[in-house]
Amino acid sequence: QVQLVESGGGLVQAGGSLRLSCAVSRTSLSMNTMGWYRQAPGKQRELVASITSGGRTNYADSVKGRFTISRGNAKNTVYLQMNSLKPEDTAVYYCNADLQFSRVNYWGQGTQVTVSS
């Protein structure tokens, strides 16, 4: 009964900011890489940003310099600070996490981010 609980999505004007949060429902679990993906209508799901348990980050070229991914102290939470949002950032954003020492992968339900022009 492991769940990834997402929050922070919503409607924002271009140039604005949002912060997405994702937390593993069972705090006793340890996650390796966590990340955020997004999917817009008619497009494939793409990686937005990821972060390892050691703090190494990776960003899609389209969001570099605007988005920042970070981990909580427990390493089973992940955040995505999104600044200077653009209409093309509009998508459903999904949290993803890999269970440490395994190939078990978890997905959140997704949260809608809409950026108006």
Short mmCIF file of C-alpha atoms in Angstrom, two decimals:
data_model
loop_
_atom_site.label_atom_id
_atom_site.label_comp_id
_atom_site.label_asym_id
_atom_site.label_seq_id
_atom_site.Cartn_x
_atom_site.Cartn_y
_atom_site.Cartn_z
CA GLN A 1 0.00 0.00 0.00
CA VAL A 2 2.70 2.43 -1.03
CA GLN A 3 1.49 5.66 -2.55
CA LEU A 4 3.14 8.80 -3.87
CA VAL A 5 1.11 11.77 -2.72
CA GLU A 6 1.42 14.82 -4.95
CA SER A 7 0.36 18.39 -4.37
CA GLY A 8 1.01 21.89 -5.64
CA GLY A 9 -0.45 21.85 -9.12
CA GLY A 10 -2.79 24.52 -10.33
CA LEU A 11 -3.36 27.42 -12.65
CA VAL A 12 -0.79 30.18 -12.96
CA GLN A 13 -0.05 33.01 -15.34
CA ALA A 14 3.02 32.98 -17.55
CA GLY A 15 6.04 34.14 -15.61
CA GLY A 16 4.64 32.87 -12.35
CA SER A 17 5.80 30.11 -10.05
CA LEU A 18 4.55 26.87 -8.57
CA ARG A 19 6.08 24.30 -6.27
CA LEU A 20 5.16 20.66 -6.62
CA SER A 21 5.56 18.27 -3.72
CA CYS A 22 5.61 14.49 -3.61
CA ALA A 23 5.82 12.30 -0.53
CA VAL A 24 5.97 8.56 -0.08
CA SER A 25 3.10 7.38 2.08
CA ARG A 26 5.31 5.03 4.09
CA THR A 27 8.10 7.03 5.68
CA SER A 28 10.04 3.88 6.57
CA LEU A 29 10.83 3.22 2.92
CA SER A 30 14.03 4.49 1.37
CA MET A 31 13.97 5.69 -2.21
CA ASN A 32 16.82 5.95 -4.64
CA THR A 33 16.20 8.21 -7.61
CA MET A 34 13.10 10.36 -7.56
CA GLY A 35 11.88 12.60 -10.29
CA TRP A 36 9.17 14.46 -12.09
CA TYR A 37 7.75 13.63 -15.48
CA ARG A 38 5.13 15.44 -17.49
CA GLN A 39 2.78 14.61 -20.30
CA ALA A 40 0.92 17.05 -22.50
CA PRO A 41 -1.94 16.06 -24.82
CA GLY A 42 -0.65 14.31 -27.92
CA LYS A 43 2.86 14.00 -26.55
CA GLN A 44 4.84 11.27 -24.87
CA ARG A 45 5.62 11.41 -21.20
CA GLU A 46 8.98 13.07 -20.71
CA LEU A 47 11.43 13.44 -17.88
CA VAL A 48 11.47 16.95 -16.46
CA ALA A 49 13.98 16.53 -13.65
CA SER A 50 15.41 13.82 -11.45
CA ILE A 51 17.53 13.62 -8.34
CA THR A 52 19.44 10.72 -6.82
CA SER A 53 19.71 9.91 -3.14
CA GLY A 54 23.17 11.46 -3.30
CA GLY A 55 21.84 14.74 -4.65
CA ARG A 56 22.86 14.46 -8.30
CA THR A 57 20.34 16.26 -10.49
CA ASN A 58 19.34 16.08 -14.10
CA TYR A 59 17.09 18.45 -16.03
CA ALA A 60 15.45 18.55 -19.39
CA ASP A 61 16.98 21.24 -21.58
CA SER A 62 13.67 23.05 -21.78
CA VAL A 63 13.54 23.70 -18.03
CA LYS A 64 17.18 24.32 -17.17
CA GLY A 65 17.61 27.56 -15.30
CA ARG A 66 13.92 27.75 -14.45
CA PHE A 67 13.13 24.60 -12.46
CA THR A 68 14.87 23.24 -9.38
CA ILE A 69 14.43 19.76 -7.98
CA SER A 70 15.26 18.93 -4.38
CA ARG A 71 14.88 16.19 -1.77
CA GLY A 72 13.59 16.32 1.75
CA ASN A 73 15.69 15.27 4.71
CA ALA A 74 14.08 11.84 4.85
CA LYS A 75 14.97 11.25 1.18
CA ASN A 76 11.48 9.98 0.46
CA THR A 77 10.09 13.35 -0.52
CA VAL A 78 10.82 15.38 -3.61
CA TYR A 79 10.00 18.91 -4.66
CA LEU A 80 9.98 20.76 -7.93
CA GLN A 81 10.24 24.52 -7.78
CA MET A 82 9.04 25.93 -11.08
CA ASN A 83 9.81 29.54 -11.88
CA SER A 84 9.30 31.66 -14.99
CA LEU A 85 6.59 29.31 -16.14
CA LYS A 86 5.66 29.26 -19.80
CA PRO A 87 2.47 28.11 -21.52
CA GLU A 88 4.42 25.19 -23.01
CA ASP A 89 4.97 23.91 -19.47
CA THR A 90 1.28 23.06 -19.31
CA ALA A 91 0.94 19.32 -18.69
CA VAL A 92 0.08 16.70 -16.15
CA TYR A 93 3.07 16.27 -13.89
CA TYR A 94 3.82 12.87 -12.38
CA CYS A 95 6.04 12.01 -9.47
CA ASN A 96 8.21 8.93 -9.82
CA ALA A 97 10.36 7.04 -7.35
CA ASP A 98 12.59 3.99 -7.33
CA LEU A 99 12.69 1.82 -4.24
CA GLN A 100 16.24 1.47 -2.97
CA PHE A 101 17.96 -1.84 -3.66
CA SER A 102 15.30 -2.91 -6.11
CA ARG A 103 13.79 -2.17 -9.49
CA VAL A 104 10.38 -1.46 -8.00
CA ASN A 105 9.05 1.78 -9.38
CA TYR A 106 6.18 3.93 -8.13
CA TRP A 107 4.11 6.59 -9.87
CA GLY A 108 1.89 9.29 -8.48
CA GLN A 109 -1.58 9.97 -9.80
CA GLY A 110 -0.47 13.15 -11.51
CA THR A 111 -1.22 16.79 -10.89
CA GLN A 112 -2.34 19.28 -13.50
CA VAL A 113 -0.23 22.35 -14.16
CA THR A 114 -1.76 24.95 -16.42
CA VAL A 115 0.09 28.09 -17.46
CA SER A 116 -1.97 30.79 -19.11
CA SER A 117 -0.58 33.37 -21.51
#
